[in-house]
Amino acid sequence: MSDDQTSQAPGGSDQPSVFSRIVAREIPADIVFENERVIAFRDVEPKAPVHLLVVPKTERWHDVAELAAGDPALLAEIVATASALSADPAVFRSGDGTDLSVGRGEFRLVFNTGPSAGQTVFHVHAHVLGGLLQEGTLAH
Ligand code: 5GP
């Protein structure tokens, strides 16, 4: 987690979000993909063998419900980016060397939406989780 929490209250600060600061290279991140509209990087506190964040470069949309209503094509691009990255062995690899080829192209996509659902950064982002995940582990 970044030290700078100023932009991370829902509807709060006018400061750039932590993810906008990654886009601007003000905060370092392990960036695995970028184009004009989206950026993808490894989560600093991974919750799975592979844990990426796919983020639209604009911080106009606070959560996935807003994004779906406001720019469904951008939401579709986030999903397509997650899918493409999950199929890339250079990206979808485990830090401990576990062979993830069995699950290539398979992933769990999570959009925490609202503080009570665990959202802490109010710049919409997809968690892309992979690496031989088990059933029954969705809630925690
Ligand atoms: P949320 O809780 O909003 O769904 O997800 C925010 C995610 O952003 C968390 O998983 C957290 O670990 C990640 N995160 C927060 N700050 C940073 C950062 O500075 N760099 C990276 N790479 N990830 C971050």
PDB file of C-alpha atoms and ligand atoms in Angstrom:
ATOM      1  CA  MET A   1       0.000   0.000   0.000  1.00  0.00           C
ATOM      2  CA  SER A   2       1.267   3.452  -0.834  1.00  0.00           C
ATOM      3  CA  ASP A   3       1.977   5.836   2.012  1.00  0.00           C
ATOM      4  CA  ASP A   4      -0.170   8.456   0.301  1.00  0.00           C
ATOM      5  CA  GLN A   5      -3.752   7.872   1.358  1.00  0.00           C
ATOM      6  CA  THR A   6      -5.008  11.343   0.440  1.00  0.00           C
ATOM      7  CA  SER A   7      -6.791  10.282  -2.737  1.00  0.00           C
ATOM      8  CA  GLN A   8      -8.306   7.102  -1.372  1.00  0.00           C
ATOM      9  CA  ALA A   9     -11.509   8.230   0.307  1.00  0.00           C
ATOM     10  CA  PRO A  10     -14.713   7.662  -1.682  1.00  0.00           C
ATOM     11  CA  GLY A  11     -15.682  10.851  -3.436  1.00  0.00           C
ATOM     12  CA  GLY A  12     -13.123  12.690  -1.369  1.00  0.00           C
ATOM     13  CA  SER A  13      -9.870  14.335  -2.383  1.00  0.00           C
ATOM     14  CA  ASP A  14      -9.111  16.074  -5.655  1.00  0.00           C
ATOM     15  CA  GLN A  15      -5.582  14.684  -5.474  1.00  0.00           C
ATOM     16  CA  PRO A  16      -4.596  12.131  -8.133  1.00  0.00           C
ATOM     17  CA  SER A  17      -5.325   8.560  -7.119  1.00  0.00           C
ATOM     18  CA  VAL A  18      -2.477   6.196  -6.302  1.00  0.00           C
ATOM     19  CA  PHE A  19      -3.107   4.512  -9.655  1.00  0.00           C
ATOM     20  CA  SER A  20      -2.927   7.825 -11.545  1.00  0.00           C
ATOM     21  CA  ARG A  21       0.396   8.374  -9.837  1.00  0.00           C
ATOM     22  CA  ILE A  22       1.566   4.986 -11.114  1.00  0.00           C
ATOM     23  CA  VAL A  23       0.445   5.981 -14.625  1.00  0.00           C
ATOM     24  CA  ALA A  24       2.472   9.201 -14.229  1.00  0.00           C
ATOM     25  CA  ARG A  25       5.485   7.213 -12.969  1.00  0.00           C
ATOM     26  CA  GLU A  26       5.387   9.123  -9.682  1.00  0.00           C
ATOM     27  CA  ILE A  27       5.097   5.791  -7.821  1.00  0.00           C
ATOM     28  CA  PRO A  28       7.040   2.747  -9.009  1.00  0.00           C
ATOM     29  CA  ALA A  29       5.137  -0.367 -10.031  1.00  0.00           C
ATOM     30  CA  ASP A  30       5.799  -3.614 -11.872  1.00  0.00           C
ATOM     31  CA  ILE A  31       3.935  -2.646 -15.041  1.00  0.00           C
ATOM     32  CA  VAL A  32       3.129  -5.572 -17.328  1.00  0.00           C
ATOM     33  CA  PHE A  33       0.987  -3.842 -19.964  1.00  0.00           C
ATOM     34  CA  GLU A  34       0.011  -0.357 -21.041  1.00  0.00           C
ATOM     35  CA  ASN A  35      -1.768   1.290 -23.942  1.00  0.00           C
ATOM     36  CA  GLU A  36      -3.534   4.633 -24.396  1.00  0.00           C
ATOM     37  CA  ARG A  37      -6.514   3.671 -22.236  1.00  0.00           C
ATOM     38  CA  VAL A  38      -5.467   1.041 -19.692  1.00  0.00           C
ATOM     39  CA  ILE A  39      -2.500   0.017 -17.589  1.00  0.00           C
ATOM     40  CA  ALA A  40      -1.816  -3.284 -15.822  1.00  0.00           C
ATOM     41  CA  PHE A  41       0.654  -3.914 -13.017  1.00  0.00           C
ATOM     42  CA  ARG A  42       1.275  -6.375 -10.205  1.00  0.00           C
ATOM     43  CA  ASP A  43      -0.542  -5.733  -6.941  1.00  0.00           C
ATOM     44  CA  VAL A  44       1.914  -4.643  -4.262  1.00  0.00           C
ATOM     45  CA  GLU A  45       0.230  -7.009  -1.758  1.00  0.00           C
ATOM     46  CA  PRO A  46      -0.601 -10.095  -3.835  1.00  0.00           C
ATOM     47  CA  LYS A  47      -3.515 -12.256  -2.663  1.00  0.00           C
ATOM     48  CA  ALA A  48      -2.858 -15.079  -5.148  1.00  0.00           C
ATOM     49  CA  PRO A  49       0.163 -16.570  -6.962  1.00  0.00           C
ATOM     50  CA  VAL A  50      -0.635 -14.134  -9.772  1.00  0.00           C
ATOM     51  CA  HIS A  51      -2.348 -10.881  -8.797  1.00  0.00           C
ATOM     52  CA  LEU A  52      -2.580  -8.120 -11.374  1.00  0.00           C
ATOM     53  CA  LEU A  53      -4.540  -4.890 -11.368  1.00  0.00           C
ATOM     54  CA  VAL A  54      -6.000  -3.693 -14.671  1.00  0.00           C
ATOM     55  CA  VAL A  55      -6.877  -0.024 -14.446  1.00  0.00           C
ATOM     56  CA  PRO A  56      -8.278   2.531 -16.880  1.00  0.00           C
ATOM     57  CA  LYS A  57      -5.939   5.486 -17.118  1.00  0.00           C
ATOM     58  CA  THR A  58      -8.786   7.871 -16.465  1.00  0.00           C
ATOM     59  CA  GLU A  59      -9.875   8.086 -12.840  1.00  0.00           C
ATOM     60  CA  ARG A  60     -13.262   9.467 -13.860  1.00  0.00           C
ATOM     61  CA  TRP A  61     -15.014   6.239 -12.801  1.00  0.00           C
ATOM     62  CA  HIS A  62     -14.827   5.364  -9.122  1.00  0.00           C
ATOM     63  CA  ASP A  63     -16.119   1.793  -9.384  1.00  0.00           C
ATOM     64  CA  VAL A  64     -17.239  -0.800 -11.890  1.00  0.00           C
ATOM     65  CA  ALA A  65     -20.918   0.154 -11.681  1.00  0.00           C
ATOM     66  CA  GLU A  66     -20.067   3.705 -12.706  1.00  0.00           C
ATOM     67  CA  LEU A  67     -17.781   2.438 -15.443  1.00  0.00           C
ATOM     68  CA  ALA A  68     -20.349   0.018 -16.840  1.00  0.00           C
ATOM     69  CA  ALA A  69     -22.934   2.784 -17.032  1.00  0.00           C
ATOM     70  CA  GLY A  70     -20.566   5.438 -18.342  1.00  0.00           C
ATOM     71  CA  ASP A  71     -18.204   3.636 -20.701  1.00  0.00           C
ATOM     72  CA  PRO A  72     -19.073  -0.026 -21.295  1.00  0.00           C
ATOM     73  CA  ALA A  73     -16.499  -0.275 -24.083  1.00  0.00           C
ATOM     74  CA  LEU A  74     -13.753   0.622 -21.629  1.00  0.00           C
ATOM     75  CA  LEU A  75     -15.034  -2.024 -19.220  1.00  0.00           C
ATOM     76  CA  ALA A  76     -14.942  -4.553 -22.062  1.00  0.00           C
ATOM     77  CA  GLU A  77     -11.363  -3.520 -22.790  1.00  0.00           C
ATOM     78  CA  ILE A  78     -10.413  -4.155 -19.174  1.00  0.00           C
ATOM     79  CA  VAL A  79     -11.892  -7.649 -19.383  1.00  0.00           C
ATOM     80  CA  ALA A  80     -10.150  -8.300 -22.711  1.00  0.00           C
ATOM     81  CA  THR A  81      -6.860  -7.088 -21.243  1.00  0.00           C
ATOM     82  CA  ALA A  82      -7.237  -9.411 -18.265  1.00  0.00           C
ATOM     83  CA  SER A  83      -7.929 -12.314 -20.609  1.00  0.00           C
ATOM     84  CA  ALA A  84      -4.961 -11.547 -22.840  1.00  0.00           C
ATOM     85  CA  LEU A  85      -2.589 -11.179 -19.897  1.00  0.00           C
ATOM     86  CA  SER A  86      -3.768 -14.473 -18.394  1.00  0.00           C
ATOM     87  CA  ALA A  87      -2.695 -16.190 -21.603  1.00  0.00           C
ATOM     88  CA  ASP A  88       0.782 -14.648 -21.579  1.00  0.00           C
ATOM     89  CA  PRO A  89       3.283 -16.931 -19.843  1.00  0.00           C
ATOM     90  CA  ALA A  90       5.681 -14.028 -19.350  1.00  0.00           C
ATOM     91  CA  VAL A  91       3.041 -12.266 -17.237  1.00  0.00           C
ATOM     92  CA  PHE A  92       1.005 -15.094 -15.737  1.00  0.00           C
ATOM     93  CA  ARG A  93       3.841 -16.698 -13.847  1.00  0.00           C
ATOM     94  CA  SER A  94       4.275 -17.527 -10.202  1.00  0.00           C
ATOM     95  CA  GLY A  95       6.950 -15.882  -8.101  1.00  0.00           C
ATOM     96  CA  ASP A  96       7.789 -19.233  -6.492  1.00  0.00           C
ATOM     97  CA  GLY A  97       8.285 -21.000  -9.798  1.00  0.00           C
ATOM     98  CA  THR A  98       5.084 -23.076  -9.656  1.00  0.00           C
ATOM     99  CA  ASP A  99       4.133 -24.285 -13.126  1.00  0.00           C
ATOM    100  CA  LEU A 100       0.953 -22.395 -14.041  1.00  0.00           C
ATOM    101  CA  SER A 101       0.633 -23.715 -17.584  1.00  0.00           C
ATOM    102  CA  VAL A 102      -2.407 -25.821 -16.648  1.00  0.00           C
ATOM    103  CA  GLY A 103      -4.392 -22.699 -15.841  1.00  0.00           C
ATOM    104  CA  ARG A 104      -3.159 -20.630 -18.754  1.00  0.00           C
ATOM    105  CA  GLY A 105      -5.922 -18.311 -19.949  1.00  0.00           C
ATOM    106  CA  GLU A 106      -7.980 -18.867 -16.786  1.00  0.00           C
ATOM    107  CA  PHE A 107      -8.445 -16.227 -14.137  1.00  0.00           C
ATOM    108  CA  ARG A 108     -10.696 -14.754 -11.466  1.00  0.00           C
ATOM    109  CA  LEU A 109     -11.810 -11.161 -12.033  1.00  0.00           C
ATOM    110  CA  VAL A 110     -12.824  -9.127  -8.959  1.00  0.00           C
ATOM    111  CA  PHE A 111     -14.100  -5.574  -8.755  1.00  0.00           C
ATOM    112  CA  ASN A 112     -14.478  -4.542  -5.134  1.00  0.00           C
ATOM    113  CA  THR A 113     -17.270  -1.983  -5.171  1.00  0.00           C
ATOM    114  CA  GLY A 114     -17.663   0.173  -2.084  1.00  0.00           C
ATOM    115  CA  PRO A 115     -15.888   0.214   1.280  1.00  0.00           C
ATOM    116  CA  SER A 116     -17.990  -2.548   2.792  1.00  0.00           C
ATOM    117  CA  ALA A 117     -16.949  -4.801  -0.094  1.00  0.00           C
ATOM    118  CA  GLY A 118     -13.300  -4.070   0.541  1.00  0.00           C
ATOM    119  CA  GLN A 119     -12.670  -1.265  -1.934  1.00  0.00           C
ATOM    120  CA  THR A 120      -9.874   1.029  -0.758  1.00  0.00           C
ATOM    121  CA  VAL A 121      -8.870   2.810  -3.974  1.00  0.00           C
ATOM    122  CA  PHE A 122     -11.741   4.676  -5.605  1.00  0.00           C
ATOM    123  CA  HIS A 123     -10.312   4.651  -9.104  1.00  0.00           C
ATOM    124  CA  VAL A 124     -11.973   1.663 -10.738  1.00  0.00           C
ATOM    125  CA  HIS A 125      -9.711  -1.361 -11.125  1.00  0.00           C
ATOM    126  CA  ALA A 126      -9.993  -5.070 -11.829  1.00  0.00           C
ATOM    127  CA  HIS A 127      -8.164  -7.562  -9.679  1.00  0.00           C
ATOM    128  CA  VAL A 128      -6.955 -10.369 -11.953  1.00  0.00           C
ATOM    129  CA  LEU A 129      -6.198 -13.390  -9.816  1.00  0.00           C
ATOM    130  CA  GLY A 130      -4.748 -16.639 -11.035  1.00  0.00           C
ATOM    131  CA  GLY A 131      -2.474 -19.528 -10.354  1.00  0.00           C
ATOM    132  CA  LEU A 132      -4.346 -22.692  -9.470  1.00  0.00           C
ATOM    133  CA  LEU A 133      -6.992 -21.054  -7.289  1.00  0.00           C
ATOM    134  CA  GLN A 134      -9.269 -23.271  -5.262  1.00  0.00           C
ATOM    135  CA  GLU A 135     -13.049 -23.263  -5.218  1.00  0.00           C
ATOM    136  CA  GLY A 136     -14.668 -21.928  -2.095  1.00  0.00           C
ATOM    137  CA  THR A 137     -12.135 -19.197  -1.444  1.00  0.00           C
ATOM    138  CA  LEU A 138     -14.063 -16.311  -2.934  1.00  0.00           C
ATOM    139  CA  ALA A 139     -15.226 -14.477   0.165  1.00  0.00           C
ATOM    140  CA  HIS A 140     -11.977 -14.089   2.080  1.00  0.00           C
TER     141      HIS A 140
HETATM  142  P1  5GP B   1      -9.204  -2.437  -3.499  1.00  0.00           P
HETATM  143  O1  5GP B   1      -9.020  -2.752  -2.039  1.00  0.00           O
HETATM  144  O2  5GP B   1      -9.547  -0.991  -3.716  1.00  0.00           O
HETATM  145  O3  5GP B   1     -10.144  -3.356  -4.238  1.00  0.00           O
HETATM  146  O4  5GP B   1      -7.818  -2.715  -4.182  1.00  0.00           O
HETATM  147  C1  5GP B   1      -6.748  -1.845  -4.103  1.00  0.00           C
HETATM  148  C2  5GP B   1      -5.502  -2.675  -4.370  1.00  0.00           C
HETATM  149  O5  5GP B   1      -4.470  -1.780  -4.719  1.00  0.00           O
HETATM  150  C3  5GP B   1      -5.030  -3.486  -3.172  1.00  0.00           C
HETATM  151  O6  5GP B   1      -4.994  -4.859  -3.513  1.00  0.00           O
HETATM  152  C4  5GP B   1      -3.645  -2.929  -2.880  1.00  0.00           C
HETATM  153  O7  5GP B   1      -2.730  -3.923  -2.493  1.00  0.00           O
HETATM  154  C5  5GP B   1      -3.265  -2.281  -4.208  1.00  0.00           C
HETATM  155  N1  5GP B   1      -2.369  -1.142  -4.066  1.00  0.00           N
HETATM  156  C6  5GP B   1      -2.539  -0.058  -3.250  1.00  0.00           C
HETATM  157  N2  5GP B   1      -1.519   0.798  -3.394  1.00  0.00           N
HETATM  158  C7  5GP B   1      -0.699   0.261  -4.329  1.00  0.00           C
HETATM  159  C8  5GP B   1       0.536   0.686  -4.896  1.00  0.00           C
HETATM  160  O8  5GP B   1       1.086   1.748  -4.579  1.00  0.00           O
HETATM  161  N3  5GP B   1       1.102  -0.130  -5.826  1.00  0.00           N
HETATM  162  C9  5GP B   1       0.511  -1.311  -6.228  1.00  0.00           C
HETATM  163  N4  5GP B   1       1.163  -2.039  -7.164  1.00  0.00           N
HETATM  164  N5  5GP B   1      -0.652  -1.746  -5.704  1.00  0.00           N
HETATM  165  C10 5GP B   1      -1.244  -0.965  -4.760  1.00  0.00           C
END
